[in-house]
Coordinates of C-alpha atoms in Angstrom, one line a residue:
Chain A
M731 CA 0.1 0.1 0.1
T732 CA 2.8 2.4 1.0
E733 CA 4.8 1.3 -1.8
R734 CA 1.8 2.1 -4.4
I735 CA 1.0 5.4 -2.8
D736 CA 4.4 6.4 -2.8
K737 CA 5.0 5.0 -6.5
T738 CA 6.1 7.9 -8.7
A739 CA 7.2 8.6 -12.3
E740 CA 10.2 6.9 -13.7
I741 CA 12.7 8.8 -16.2
Q742 CA 13.6 6.9 -19.3
R743 CA 15.6 8.6 -21.8
S744 CA 16.5 7.3 -25.5
S745 CA 18.2 9.2 -28.0
I746 CA 18.2 9.1 -32.0
D747 CA 20.1 10.9 -34.6
I748 CA 18.0 12.2 -37.2
E749 CA 18.7 14.6 -40.2
E750 CA 16.5 17.2 -41.3
Q751 CA 17.0 19.7 -44.1
G752 CA 20.6 18.8 -43.9
V753 CA 20.9 19.6 -40.3
R754 CA 22.1 16.7 -38.1
L755 CA 20.7 16.5 -34.7
R756 CA 20.2 14.3 -32.0
L757 CA 16.8 14.0 -30.6
T758 CA 16.3 12.7 -27.0
V759 CA 13.1 11.7 -25.9
V760 CA 12.4 11.2 -22.2
D761 CA 9.4 9.1 -21.2
T762 CA 8.2 9.3 -17.4
P763 CA 6.2 6.0 -17.1
G764 CA 4.2 5.6 -13.8
F765 CA 3.3 9.5 -13.8
G766 CA -0.2 10.1 -12.2
D767 CA -0.8 6.3 -11.6
S768 CA -0.5 6.2 -7.8
V769 CA -3.4 6.8 -5.4
N770 CA -1.6 9.7 -4.2
S771 CA 0.1 11.6 -7.0
E772 CA 1.2 14.5 -4.8
N773 CA 4.9 13.6 -5.5
S774 CA 4.6 12.5 -9.2
W775 CA 6.3 15.7 -10.7
G776 CA 9.1 15.5 -8.2
P777 CA 11.4 13.4 -10.4
I778 CA 10.5 15.6 -13.5
I779 CA 11.4 18.7 -12.0
S780 CA 14.8 17.2 -10.6
H781 CA 15.5 15.7 -14.2
I782 CA 15.0 19.1 -15.8
E783 CA 17.0 20.9 -13.3
S784 CA 19.8 18.5 -13.3
K785 CA 20.2 19.1 -16.9
F786 CA 20.1 22.8 -16.4
E787 CA 22.4 22.4 -13.6
Q788 CA 25.0 20.2 -15.6
Y789 CA 24.9 22.9 -18.4
Y790 CA 25.5 25.9 -15.9
R791 CA 28.5 23.9 -14.4
D792 CA 29.8 23.2 -18.0
E793 CA 29.3 26.8 -19.1
S794 CA 31.1 28.0 -16.0
G795 CA 34.0 25.7 -16.8
L796 CA 37.0 25.6 -19.3
N797 CA 35.7 23.7 -21.9
R798 CA 33.0 25.9 -22.7
K799 CA 33.5 25.9 -26.6
N800 CA 32.4 22.2 -26.6
L801 CA 29.4 22.5 -24.4
I802 CA 26.9 19.6 -24.9
D803 CA 23.4 20.9 -24.5
D804 CA 21.4 18.2 -22.8
R805 CA 18.7 20.6 -21.5
V806 CA 15.0 20.0 -21.8
H807 CA 13.7 21.9 -24.6
C808 CA 10.3 20.8 -24.7
C809 CA 7.7 18.9 -22.6
L810 CA 4.9 17.1 -24.3
Y811 CA 2.4 16.8 -21.9
F812 CA -0.2 14.2 -22.6
I813 CA -3.9 14.9 -21.5
S814 CA -6.1 11.8 -21.1
P815 CA -9.0 11.9 -23.3
Y816 CA -11.0 9.8 -20.8
G817 CA -12.6 12.6 -18.8
H818 CA -13.6 16.0 -19.3
G819 CA -11.1 18.7 -19.6
L820 CA -8.0 18.9 -17.3
R821 CA -7.8 16.7 -14.0
P822 CA -6.3 18.6 -11.3
I823 CA -3.1 16.5 -11.5
D824 CA -2.7 18.0 -14.9
I825 CA -3.2 21.8 -13.5
E826 CA -0.8 21.1 -10.6
F827 CA 2.1 19.3 -13.1
M828 CA 1.8 22.3 -15.5
K829 CA 1.6 24.9 -13.0
R830 CA 4.9 23.4 -11.4
L831 CA 6.6 23.0 -14.8
H832 CA 5.8 26.0 -16.9
D833 CA 8.5 28.4 -15.7
K834 CA 10.9 25.7 -16.3
V835 CA 10.3 24.1 -19.7
N836 CA 8.2 24.6 -22.9
I837 CA 4.9 22.9 -22.4
V838 CA 3.1 21.6 -25.6
P839 CA -0.4 20.1 -24.4
I840 CA -1.3 17.0 -26.3
I841 CA -4.7 15.2 -26.2
A842 CA -3.7 11.4 -26.0
K843 CA -5.6 8.6 -28.0
A844 CA -7.7 11.0 -29.9
D845 CA -9.2 8.1 -31.7
C846 CA -11.8 7.7 -28.8
L847 CA -13.1 11.3 -29.6
T848 CA -15.5 12.1 -32.3
K849 CA -14.7 15.5 -34.3
T850 CA -17.1 17.2 -32.1
E851 CA -15.7 15.7 -29.2
V852 CA -12.2 16.8 -30.0
K853 CA -13.2 20.2 -30.7
R854 CA -15.0 20.6 -27.5
M855 CA -12.2 18.8 -25.4
K856 CA -9.6 21.5 -27.0
D857 CA -11.9 24.4 -26.3
R858 CA -12.2 23.2 -22.9
V859 CA -8.7 22.4 -22.2
L860 CA -7.5 25.9 -23.7
R861 CA -10.0 27.9 -21.4
E862 CA -9.1 25.9 -18.5
I863 CA -5.3 26.5 -19.2
S864 CA -6.2 30.2 -19.3
E865 CA -8.5 30.2 -16.0
H866 CA -5.5 28.5 -14.2
E867 CA -3.1 31.0 -15.4
I868 CA -0.9 28.1 -16.8
G869 CA 1.8 29.6 -19.4
I870 CA 1.9 26.8 -22.2
Y871 CA 4.7 27.3 -24.9
A872 CA 3.6 30.4 -26.9
F873 CA 4.1 29.9 -30.5
P874 CA 5.6 33.0 -31.9
D875 CA 3.8 35.3 -34.3
C876 CA 4.5 35.0 -37.9
E877 CA 6.9 37.6 -40.0
S878 CA 4.9 39.8 -41.7
D879 CA 6.9 39.5 -44.8
E880 CA 6.5 35.6 -44.8
D881 CA 4.2 34.4 -47.7
E882 CA 0.6 33.6 -47.6
D883 CA 1.0 29.8 -47.6
F884 CA 3.6 29.9 -44.8
K885 CA 1.2 32.2 -42.9
K886 CA -1.9 30.1 -43.4
Q887 CA 0.1 26.9 -42.3
D888 CA 1.1 28.8 -39.2
Q889 CA -2.3 29.7 -38.3
E890 CA -3.7 26.4 -38.8
L891 CA -1.1 25.2 -36.6
K892 CA -2.0 27.5 -34.2
A893 CA -5.6 26.6 -34.2
S894 CA -4.8 23.0 -33.4
I895 CA -3.4 23.3 -30.2
P896 CA -3.6 21.2 -28.1
F897 CA -2.8 18.8 -30.5
A898 CA -4.9 15.7 -30.7
V899 CA -2.7 12.8 -31.6
I900 CA -3.1 9.0 -32.4
G901 CA 0.0 6.7 -32.0
S902 CA 0.7 3.3 -33.5
N903 CA 3.6 0.8 -33.8
T904 CA 2.3 -1.0 -36.7
V905 CA 1.7 -0.6 -40.3
V906 CA -1.5 -1.6 -42.1
E907 CA -2.7 -1.3 -45.7
V908 CA -5.1 1.2 -46.8
N909 CA -6.4 0.9 -50.5
G910 CA -2.9 -0.3 -51.5
R911 CA -1.0 2.3 -49.6
R912 CA 0.9 1.0 -46.2
V913 CA 0.4 3.4 -43.8
R914 CA 1.3 3.6 -39.8
G915 CA -2.1 3.1 -38.4
R916 CA -4.5 1.3 -36.3
L917 CA -6.8 -1.4 -37.5
Y918 CA -10.3 -1.5 -35.9
P919 CA -13.4 -3.7 -36.9
W920 CA -15.1 -0.3 -38.1
G921 CA -12.0 1.2 -39.9
I922 CA -8.4 2.2 -39.8
T923 CA -7.1 5.3 -38.3
E924 CA -4.1 6.7 -39.9
V925 CA -1.5 8.4 -37.7
E926 CA -0.2 10.6 -40.6
N927 CA -3.6 11.5 -41.9
P928 CA -4.5 15.1 -40.9
K929 CA -8.1 14.3 -41.1
H930 CA -7.9 11.7 -38.6
C931 CA -5.5 13.5 -36.3
D932 CA -2.8 16.3 -35.5
F933 CA 0.2 14.2 -35.6
V934 CA 2.0 15.5 -38.7
K935 CA 1.1 19.1 -37.4
L936 CA 3.0 18.0 -34.2
R937 CA 6.1 16.6 -35.9
N938 CA 6.5 19.2 -38.2
M939 CA 6.5 22.1 -35.5
L940 CA 8.7 20.0 -33.3
I941 CA 11.4 19.2 -35.6
R942 CA 11.2 21.5 -38.4
T943 CA 9.2 24.9 -37.9
H944 CA 9.7 25.5 -34.3
M945 CA 12.7 23.6 -33.2
Q946 CA 14.9 26.7 -33.0
D947 CA 12.3 28.8 -31.3
L948 CA 11.8 26.0 -28.4
K949 CA 15.7 26.1 -27.9
D950 CA 15.8 29.7 -27.9
V951 CA 13.2 30.1 -25.0
T952 CA 14.6 27.4 -23.2
R953 CA 18.0 29.2 -23.3
D954 CA 16.6 32.6 -23.0
V955 CA 13.8 32.2 -20.2
H956 CA 13.7 28.8 -18.6
Y957 CA 17.5 28.3 -18.4
E958 CA 18.1 31.8 -17.7
N959 CA 15.7 31.7 -14.8
Y960 CA 17.4 28.8 -13.6
R961 CA 20.8 30.4 -14.0
L962 CA 19.8 33.6 -12.1
G963 CA 18.3 31.9 -9.2
R964 CA 21.5 29.7 -9.0
I965 CA 23.8 32.9 -9.0
R966 CA 21.9 34.9 -6.5
G967 CA 19.8 32.0 -4.5
G968 CA 16.8 33.3 -5.9
G969 CA 15.4 34.4 -9.4
T970 CA 13.4 36.4 -11.4
Q971 CA 11.1 35.8 -14.2
L972 CA 12.2 36.5 -17.6
H973 CA 9.7 37.2 -20.1
R974 CA 11.9 38.3 -23.2
E975 CA 10.2 40.0 -26.2
R976 CA 9.4 36.8 -28.5
S977 CA 11.3 36.7 -31.8
K978 CA 9.3 36.2 -34.8
L979 CA 8.9 32.9 -36.6
K980 CA 11.0 32.6 -39.9
R981 CA 10.5 29.7 -42.4
D982 CA 14.3 28.7 -42.0
S983 CA 14.6 29.4 -37.8
G984 CA 16.7 26.4 -37.4
V985 CA 19.8 28.7 -38.2
F986 CA 21.5 30.0 -35.0
D987 CA 21.8 33.7 -34.8
E988 CA 23.4 33.7 -31.4
V989 CA 25.2 37.0 -31.5
A990 CA 22.2 39.3 -31.9
E991 CA 20.4 37.3 -29.4
K992 CA 23.4 37.7 -27.1
D993 CA 23.4 41.5 -27.1
R994 CA 19.8 41.7 -26.6
M995 CA 20.1 39.4 -23.6
L996 CA 23.0 41.5 -22.0
E997 CA 20.6 44.6 -22.1
Q998 CA 17.9 42.8 -20.6
K999 CA 20.1 41.5 -17.8
E1000 CA 20.9 45.0 -16.5
V1001 CA 17.3 45.6 -15.9
E1002 CA 16.8 42.3 -14.5
L1003 CA 19.6 42.3 -12.2
R1004 CA 17.9 45.3 -10.6
Q1005 CA 14.6 43.5 -10.3
M1006 CA 16.1 40.6 -8.9
Q1007 CA 16.8 41.8 -5.3
V1008 CA 13.0 42.7 -5.0
M1009 CA 11.8 39.1 -6.4
L1010 CA 14.3 37.3 -4.3
E1011 CA 12.4 36.8 -1.4
K1012 CA 9.3 36.1 -3.3
M1013 CA 11.0 33.3 -5.2
Q1014 CA 12.5 31.6 -2.1
R1015 CA 8.8 31.1 -0.8
E1016 CA 7.6 29.8 -4.1
M1017 CA 10.6 27.6 -4.3
A1018 CA 9.7 26.1 -0.8
V1019 CA 6.3 25.3 -2.0
T1020 CA 7.5 23.8 -5.1
Q1021 CA 9.7 21.5 -3.2
R1022 CA 6.5 19.3 -2.6
N1023 CA 5.7 17.3 -5.7
S1024 CA 2.5 14.3 -12.0
R1025 CA 2.6 12.2 -16.3
G1026 CA 4.4 14.3 -18.7
D1027 CA 6.5 13.1 -21.6
N1028 CA 9.6 15.3 -22.2
L1029 CA 11.2 16.0 -25.3
Q1030 CA 14.5 17.3 -25.3
Y1031 CA 16.9 18.4 -28.0
D1032 CA 20.4 17.6 -27.8
D1033 CA 22.0 19.3 -30.7
R1034 CA 25.7 19.1 -30.1
R1035 CA 26.5 22.3 -32.0
S1036 CA 24.1 24.8 -30.6
S1037 CA 22.9 26.8 -27.5
T1038 CA 26.0 27.7 -26.0
V1039 CA 25.1 30.7 -23.9
E1040 CA 28.0 33.1 -22.8
V1041 CA 27.5 36.0 -20.6
Chain B
M1025 CA -4.9 23.4 -3.8
T1026 CA -6.3 21.6 -0.6
E1027 CA -10.0 21.8 -2.1
R1028 CA -8.5 20.1 -4.9
I1029 CA -6.6 17.3 -3.2
D1030 CA -9.5 16.8 -0.9
K1031 CA -12.1 16.7 -3.9
T1032 CA -13.8 13.3 -4.1
A1033 CA -16.5 11.4 -5.8
E1034 CA -20.3 12.6 -5.8
I1035 CA -23.2 10.3 -5.6
Q1036 CA -25.6 11.0 -8.3
R1037 CA -28.9 8.6 -8.3
S1038 CA -31.2 8.3 -11.1
S1039 CA -34.1 5.7 -11.6
I1040 CA -36.0 4.4 -14.6
D1041 CA -39.0 2.0 -14.7
I1042 CA -38.4 -0.9 -17.2
E1043 CA -40.5 -3.9 -18.0
E1044 CA -38.5 -6.9 -19.0
Q1045 CA -40.5 -10.4 -19.7
G1046 CA -43.6 -9.2 -18.2
V1047 CA -41.6 -8.1 -15.0
R1048 CA -41.8 -4.5 -14.0
L1049 CA -38.6 -3.3 -12.3
R1050 CA -37.2 -0.1 -11.4
L1051 CA -33.8 0.3 -12.3
T1052 CA -31.7 2.8 -10.4
V1053 CA -28.3 3.9 -11.8
V1054 CA -26.0 5.5 -9.2
D1055 CA -23.1 7.5 -11.0
T1056 CA -20.0 8.7 -9.3
P1057 CA -18.4 11.5 -11.1
G1058 CA -15.2 12.8 -9.8
F1059 CA -14.2 9.5 -8.6
G1060 CA -10.2 9.3 -8.8
D1061 CA -9.8 12.9 -10.3
S1062 CA -8.0 14.3 -7.3
V1063 CA -4.2 14.4 -7.1
N1064 CA -4.7 12.6 -4.1
S1065 CA -7.5 10.1 -4.3
E1066 CA -6.9 8.2 -1.1
N1067 CA -10.5 9.2 0.3
S1068 CA -12.2 8.6 -3.3
W1069 CA -14.1 5.3 -2.2
G1070 CA -15.3 6.8 1.0
P1071 CA -18.4 8.3 -0.4
I1072 CA -19.2 5.2 -2.3
I1073 CA -18.7 2.8 0.7
S1074 CA -20.9 5.3 2.5
H1075 CA -23.7 5.1 0.0
I1076 CA -23.8 1.2 0.0
E1077 CA -23.6 1.1 3.6
S1078 CA -26.4 3.5 4.0
K1079 CA -28.6 1.3 1.6
F1080 CA -27.8 -1.5 3.8
E1081 CA -28.7 0.3 6.9
Q1082 CA -32.0 1.6 5.8
Y1083 CA -32.9 -2.0 4.7
Y1084 CA -31.8 -3.2 8.1
R1085 CA -33.9 -0.7 10.1
D1086 CA -36.8 -1.3 7.6
E1087 CA -36.8 -5.0 8.3
S1088 CA -36.5 -4.7 12.0
G1089 CA -39.7 -2.8 12.1
L1090 CA -43.3 -3.3 11.6
N1091 CA -43.9 -2.7 8.2
R1092 CA -41.6 -5.6 6.8
K1093 CA -43.9 -6.7 4.4
N1094 CA -43.8 -3.6 2.3
L1095 CA -40.1 -3.6 2.4
I1096 CA -38.4 -1.2 -0.3
D1097 CA -35.1 -2.9 -1.5
D1098 CA -32.7 0.0 -2.4
R1099 CA -29.6 -1.9 -1.7
V1100 CA -26.7 -1.7 -4.3
H1101 CA -26.7 -5.0 -6.4
C1102 CA -24.3 -4.4 -8.5
C1103 CA -21.1 -2.3 -9.0
L1104 CA -20.1 -1.6 -12.7
Y1105 CA -16.3 -0.6 -12.2
F1106 CA -15.1 1.3 -15.3
I1107 CA -11.3 0.7 -16.1
S1108 CA -9.7 3.2 -18.0
P1109 CA -8.3 1.8 -21.4
Y1110 CA -5.7 4.6 -21.3
G1111 CA -3.0 2.6 -19.3
H1112 CA -1.7 -0.9 -19.1
G1113 CA -4.1 -2.9 -17.0
L1114 CA -5.3 -2.0 -13.5
R1115 CA -4.1 1.4 -11.9
P1116 CA -3.3 1.1 -8.1
I1117 CA -6.5 3.1 -7.6
D1118 CA -8.7 0.5 -9.1
I1119 CA -6.8 -2.5 -7.0
E1120 CA -7.5 -0.2 -3.7
F1121 CA -11.0 0.5 -4.8
M1122 CA -12.1 -3.1 -5.7
K1123 CA -10.4 -4.6 -2.6
R1124 CA -12.4 -2.2 -0.6
L1125 CA -15.8 -3.0 -2.1
H1126 CA -15.5 -6.7 -2.8
D1127 CA -17.1 -7.5 0.2
K1128 CA -19.9 -5.1 0.1
V1129 CA -21.0 -5.2 -3.5
N1130 CA -21.0 -7.5 -6.8
I1131 CA -18.2 -5.8 -8.9
V1132 CA -18.6 -6.3 -12.4
P1133 CA -15.4 -5.0 -14.1
I1134 CA -16.0 -3.1 -17.4
I1135 CA -13.2 -1.6 -19.8
A1136 CA -14.6 1.9 -20.8
K1137 CA -14.3 3.5 -24.3
A1138 CA -13.1 0.4 -25.7
D1139 CA -13.1 2.0 -29.1
C1140 CA -9.6 3.3 -28.6
L1141 CA -8.4 -0.5 -28.4
T1142 CA -7.8 -2.8 -31.4
K1143 CA -9.1 -6.3 -31.1
T1144 CA -5.6 -7.3 -30.1
E1145 CA -5.3 -4.9 -27.3
V1146 CA -8.7 -5.4 -26.1
K1147 CA -7.6 -9.2 -25.6
R1148 CA -4.1 -8.3 -24.1
M1149 CA -5.9 -5.7 -21.8
K1150 CA -8.6 -8.3 -20.8
D1151 CA -6.0 -11.1 -19.8
R1152 CA -4.0 -8.6 -17.9
V1153 CA -6.9 -7.2 -16.1
L1154 CA -7.8 -10.7 -15.1
R1155 CA -4.5 -11.8 -14.1
E1156 CA -4.1 -8.7 -11.9
I1157 CA -7.7 -9.2 -10.1
S1158 CA -6.3 -12.6 -9.3
E1159 CA -3.0 -11.7 -8.4
H1160 CA -4.6 -9.0 -5.8
E1161 CA -7.2 -11.6 -4.8
I1162 CA -10.1 -9.2 -5.8
G1163 CA -13.3 -10.9 -5.5
I1164 CA -15.1 -9.7 -8.7
Y1165 CA -19.2 -11.0 -9.1
A1166 CA -18.5 -14.7 -9.5
F1167 CA -20.7 -15.9 -12.5
P1168 CA -22.7 -18.8 -11.3
D1169 CA -22.4 -22.3 -13.3
C1170 CA -25.0 -23.2 -15.6
E1171 CA -27.4 -25.9 -14.7
S1172 CA -26.3 -29.0 -16.5
D1173 CA -29.8 -29.8 -17.8
E1174 CA -29.9 -26.4 -19.8
D1175 CA -29.9 -26.7 -23.7
E1176 CA -26.5 -26.5 -25.6
D1177 CA -27.4 -22.9 -27.0
F1178 CA -28.0 -21.6 -23.5
K1179 CA -24.6 -23.0 -22.2
K1180 CA -22.7 -21.7 -25.4
Q1181 CA -24.0 -18.3 -24.6
D1182 CA -23.2 -18.5 -21.0
Q1183 CA -19.7 -19.6 -22.1
E1184 CA -19.2 -16.8 -24.3
L1185 CA -20.5 -14.4 -21.6
K1186 CA -18.1 -15.6 -19.0
A1187 CA -15.2 -15.5 -21.7
S1188 CA -16.0 -11.5 -22.2
I1189 CA -15.2 -10.6 -18.6
P1190 CA -14.1 -8.0 -18.2
F1191 CA -16.6 -6.6 -20.7
A1192 CA -15.2 -4.1 -23.2
V1193 CA -18.0 -1.4 -23.7
I1194 CA -18.5 1.8 -26.0
G1195 CA -21.1 4.4 -25.0
S1196 CA -23.0 6.8 -27.1
N1197 CA -25.8 9.4 -26.8
T1198 CA -26.4 9.5 -30.6
V1199 CA -27.9 7.7 -33.2
V1200 CA -26.2 7.3 -36.6
E1201 CA -27.0 5.7 -39.9
V1202 CA -25.2 2.7 -41.2
N1203 CA -26.3 1.2 -44.7
G1204 CA -29.7 2.4 -44.2
R1205 CA -29.9 1.2 -40.5
R1206 CA -30.3 3.9 -37.8
V1207 CA -27.9 2.5 -34.8
R1208 CA -26.7 3.8 -31.6
G1209 CA -23.1 4.6 -32.4
R1210 CA -20.2 7.0 -32.7
L1211 CA -19.2 8.6 -36.0
Y1212 CA -15.5 8.9 -36.5
P1213 CA -13.6 9.9 -39.8
W1214 CA -12.3 6.4 -40.4
G1215 CA -15.9 4.5 -39.4
I1216 CA -18.7 4.3 -37.1
T1217 CA -18.3 2.3 -34.0
E1218 CA -21.9 0.6 -33.3
V1219 CA -22.8 0.1 -29.5
E1220 CA -25.0 -2.8 -30.1
N1221 CA -22.7 -4.6 -32.7
P1222 CA -21.3 -7.7 -30.8
K1223 CA -18.2 -7.4 -33.2
H1224 CA -17.5 -3.8 -32.0
C1225 CA -17.8 -4.1 -28.3
D1226 CA -19.6 -6.2 -25.5
F1227 CA -22.4 -4.0 -24.5
V1228 CA -25.1 -6.3 -25.6
K1229 CA -23.7 -9.0 -23.4
L1230 CA -23.6 -6.8 -20.6
R1231 CA -27.1 -5.6 -20.8
N1232 CA -28.4 -8.9 -21.3
M1233 CA -26.5 -10.0 -18.4
L1234 CA -27.8 -7.3 -16.0
I1235 CA -31.3 -7.1 -16.7
R1236 CA -32.2 -10.4 -17.9
T1237 CA -30.0 -13.5 -17.3
H1238 CA -28.1 -12.6 -14.2
M1239 CA -30.4 -10.1 -12.4
Q1240 CA -31.6 -12.4 -10.0
D1241 CA -28.4 -13.9 -9.0
L1242 CA -27.0 -10.4 -8.4
K1243 CA -29.9 -9.9 -6.0
D1244 CA -29.5 -13.2 -4.5
V1245 CA -25.7 -12.7 -3.9
T1246 CA -26.5 -9.0 -2.5
R1247 CA -28.9 -10.6 0.0
D1248 CA -27.2 -13.6 0.9
V1249 CA -23.6 -12.5 1.1
H1250 CA -23.0 -8.7 1.1
Y1251 CA -26.1 -7.7 3.0
E1252 CA -25.6 -10.5 5.3
N1253 CA -22.2 -9.7 6.2
Y1254 CA -23.5 -6.3 6.9
R1255 CA -26.4 -7.5 9.1
L1256 CA -24.2 -9.8 11.2
G1257 CA -21.6 -6.9 11.8
R1258 CA -24.4 -5.0 12.7
I1259 CA -25.8 -7.2 15.3
R1260 CA -22.7 -8.1 17.0
G1261 CA -20.5 -5.2 16.2
G1262 CA -18.2 -7.4 13.9
G1263 CA -19.2 -10.0 11.2
T1264 CA -18.0 -13.0 9.3
Q1265 CA -17.5 -13.7 5.8
L1266 CA -20.5 -15.4 4.0
H1267 CA -19.6 -17.8 1.1
R1268 CA -22.8 -19.5 0.3
E1269 CA -22.8 -22.3 -2.0
R1270 CA -23.7 -20.6 -5.1
S1271 CA -27.1 -21.5 -6.7
K1272 CA -27.0 -22.7 -10.5
L1273 CA -27.7 -20.3 -13.2
K1274 CA -31.3 -21.1 -14.8
R1275 CA -33.1 -19.6 -17.8
D1276 CA -35.8 -18.0 -16.0
S1277 CA -33.7 -17.0 -12.8
G1278 CA -36.0 -13.9 -12.5
V1279 CA -38.4 -15.8 -10.5
F1280 CA -38.2 -15.6 -6.9
D1281 CA -37.7 -18.6 -4.7
E1282 CA -37.3 -17.0 -1.7
V1283 CA -38.7 -19.9 0.7
A1284 CA -36.1 -22.5 -0.2
E1285 CA -33.5 -19.9 -0.3
K1286 CA -34.5 -18.6 3.3
D1287 CA -34.5 -22.5 4.8
R1288 CA -30.9 -22.6 3.5
M1289 CA -30.1 -19.5 4.9
L1290 CA -31.1 -20.5 8.4
E1291 CA -29.2 -23.6 8.3
Q1292 CA -26.1 -21.4 7.3
K1293 CA -26.7 -19.0 10.1
E1294 CA -26.5 -21.8 12.8
V1295 CA -22.8 -22.6 11.6
E1296 CA -22.0 -19.1 11.1
L1297 CA -23.2 -17.9 14.5
R1298 CA -20.4 -20.3 16.0
Q1299 CA -17.7 -18.9 13.7
M1300 CA -18.7 -15.5 14.4
Q1301 CA -17.1 -15.1 17.8
V1302 CA -13.8 -16.2 16.6
M1303 CA -13.9 -13.9 13.5
L1304 CA -15.2 -10.9 15.5
E1305 CA -11.6 -9.7 16.4
K1306 CA -10.2 -10.0 12.9
M1307 CA -12.9 -8.2 11.4
Q1308 CA -12.7 -5.3 14.1
R1309 CA -9.1 -4.9 12.8
E1310 CA -10.1 -5.2 9.2
M1311 CA -12.7 -2.4 9.4
A1312 CA -10.3 -0.2 11.2
V1313 CA -8.2 -0.5 8.0
T1314 CA -11.0 -0.2 5.8
Q1315 CA -12.1 3.2 7.6
R1316 CA -9.5 4.8 5.4
N1317 CA -10.3 5.4 1.9
S1318 CA -12.0 5.7 -5.9
R1319 CA -14.5 6.0 -10.0
G1320 CA -17.2 3.3 -9.8
D1321 CA -20.8 3.5 -11.3
N1322 CA -22.9 1.5 -9.2
L1323 CA -26.0 -0.1 -10.7
Q1324 CA -28.5 -0.9 -8.3
Y1325 CA -31.9 -2.8 -8.7
D1326 CA -34.9 -1.5 -6.8
D1327 CA -37.6 -4.3 -7.5
R1328 CA -40.3 -3.3 -5.0
R1329 CA -41.6 -6.8 -5.0
S1330 CA -38.7 -8.9 -3.9
S1331 CA -35.7 -9.5 -1.6
T1332 CA -37.7 -9.2 1.6
V1333 CA -35.2 -11.0 4.1
E1334 CA -36.9 -12.2 7.2
V1335 CA -34.7 -14.2 10.0

């Protein structure tokens, strides 16, 4: 009984090297089996927060050391938070988890196993989840605005992407045949759900966003906001919340323009340092509360050639 | 936060009069929204246990009173326990709930929203749930053996029914058209799931079992085992576990043969009374543990002309 109540999320990492538009990157997926499974899930988020902070801490130590040119960026750049379709909107554990994580990692909410929801139900569920996220002041990853000089197709695609949040997805580890095509899908007595069919679910949108259009922005926000919060807290034993002006989304946002970014950050830091003393006490109180104790699958980019933050 | 952690299951009752094979009965369905939704669900089962025991208590007082000829049987005769398909087998809360309820009510486990599981997954899930029920020594409602003189069709039907436990079901509150037929179902972009199609789910089996073939047995077991346990505990401040010899399933088990039943019960009681003193201490310890504290939907037959237990 105690064992069951105390049971909490495991951290399971697996990495894969992928090549996308000529850019080789190492994608590390962190699964957290057991999250929210126990009768009392008050400590479920503990191991996940610890994992994220341990990666920040490792990076912080590495960039303070001698070898800062060959920094390995193992920070968690995105957390795909799977919301159960079995229920009506967010459960308390979803709210508690996201509120505890939203200033540490980019949270992208996902509706899991969406093939048990009809089109109407998916829409209703998405509306409700978004409303509840707003009501509880949860800061999920904010998709950046589109550059005004981008072409109409790109803008339309970006609008559709934003309109799909939270992404409703279906998963499958089997390949089935539909009208002669072999597709990744799920075979039911009443039909076949296709993972990569945009009429069936948002999987393709999510994949494009993660490894193509928004990869760099997820890394930028991690570096400029979440990690920076951690670093400031580390230096002063407290911290302040960074809310940098968001950069605009560009088609080829996979290129790393660190120099301009760094100049901007330096300016910001002047302001922030002054605010910090005031915020210090507040943060310490908050951190004491956060020390208490949820299922999130954390996706993390581990691109060995980028994200060196030097100040 | 405290409010959320302390949030627990509500009890919502609704009744309907149905007529089945000339027998009029009042079916009361008790829903328990909120069950297992809180971060800490350690008290989720409390309101459900209280509800079941309050109905036993009401019956106990009524049958001890003057008006015992017109007893209203409001006891909970069956608990349909819905297991989430979103997971791998039973969650700790499922195990805790069923262990706390299995000696108070007939538990019929159900796999909910089964249209997100393929045939293979349904089978795997059923096998796993049954294995875990057995491993954790959970006493779900035991379907009685078939009378050996029943015809082969009836025996086969009964075998199929037993092989379907835990029933995998789909629900729908909409009617859709399939090849010109209007059916209760769910319209997906990849097909239509039909609630009453045995190839799609076990709903028809479950309905037949509940309101036709096994209704009387569910009531008998409630009266002879669960209520009797309650009553004995009530009389002596403790109790003993009753495990009566199961009656055989007959096609027309909807007829109430109370007299023979009562004779048998009287004989049993002689034996049990002797065991009771020994068991008393053990039960009191168990009850202290059970006082601690889950989603179960409780179905209850409220047939106003039956189940009068007089001793």
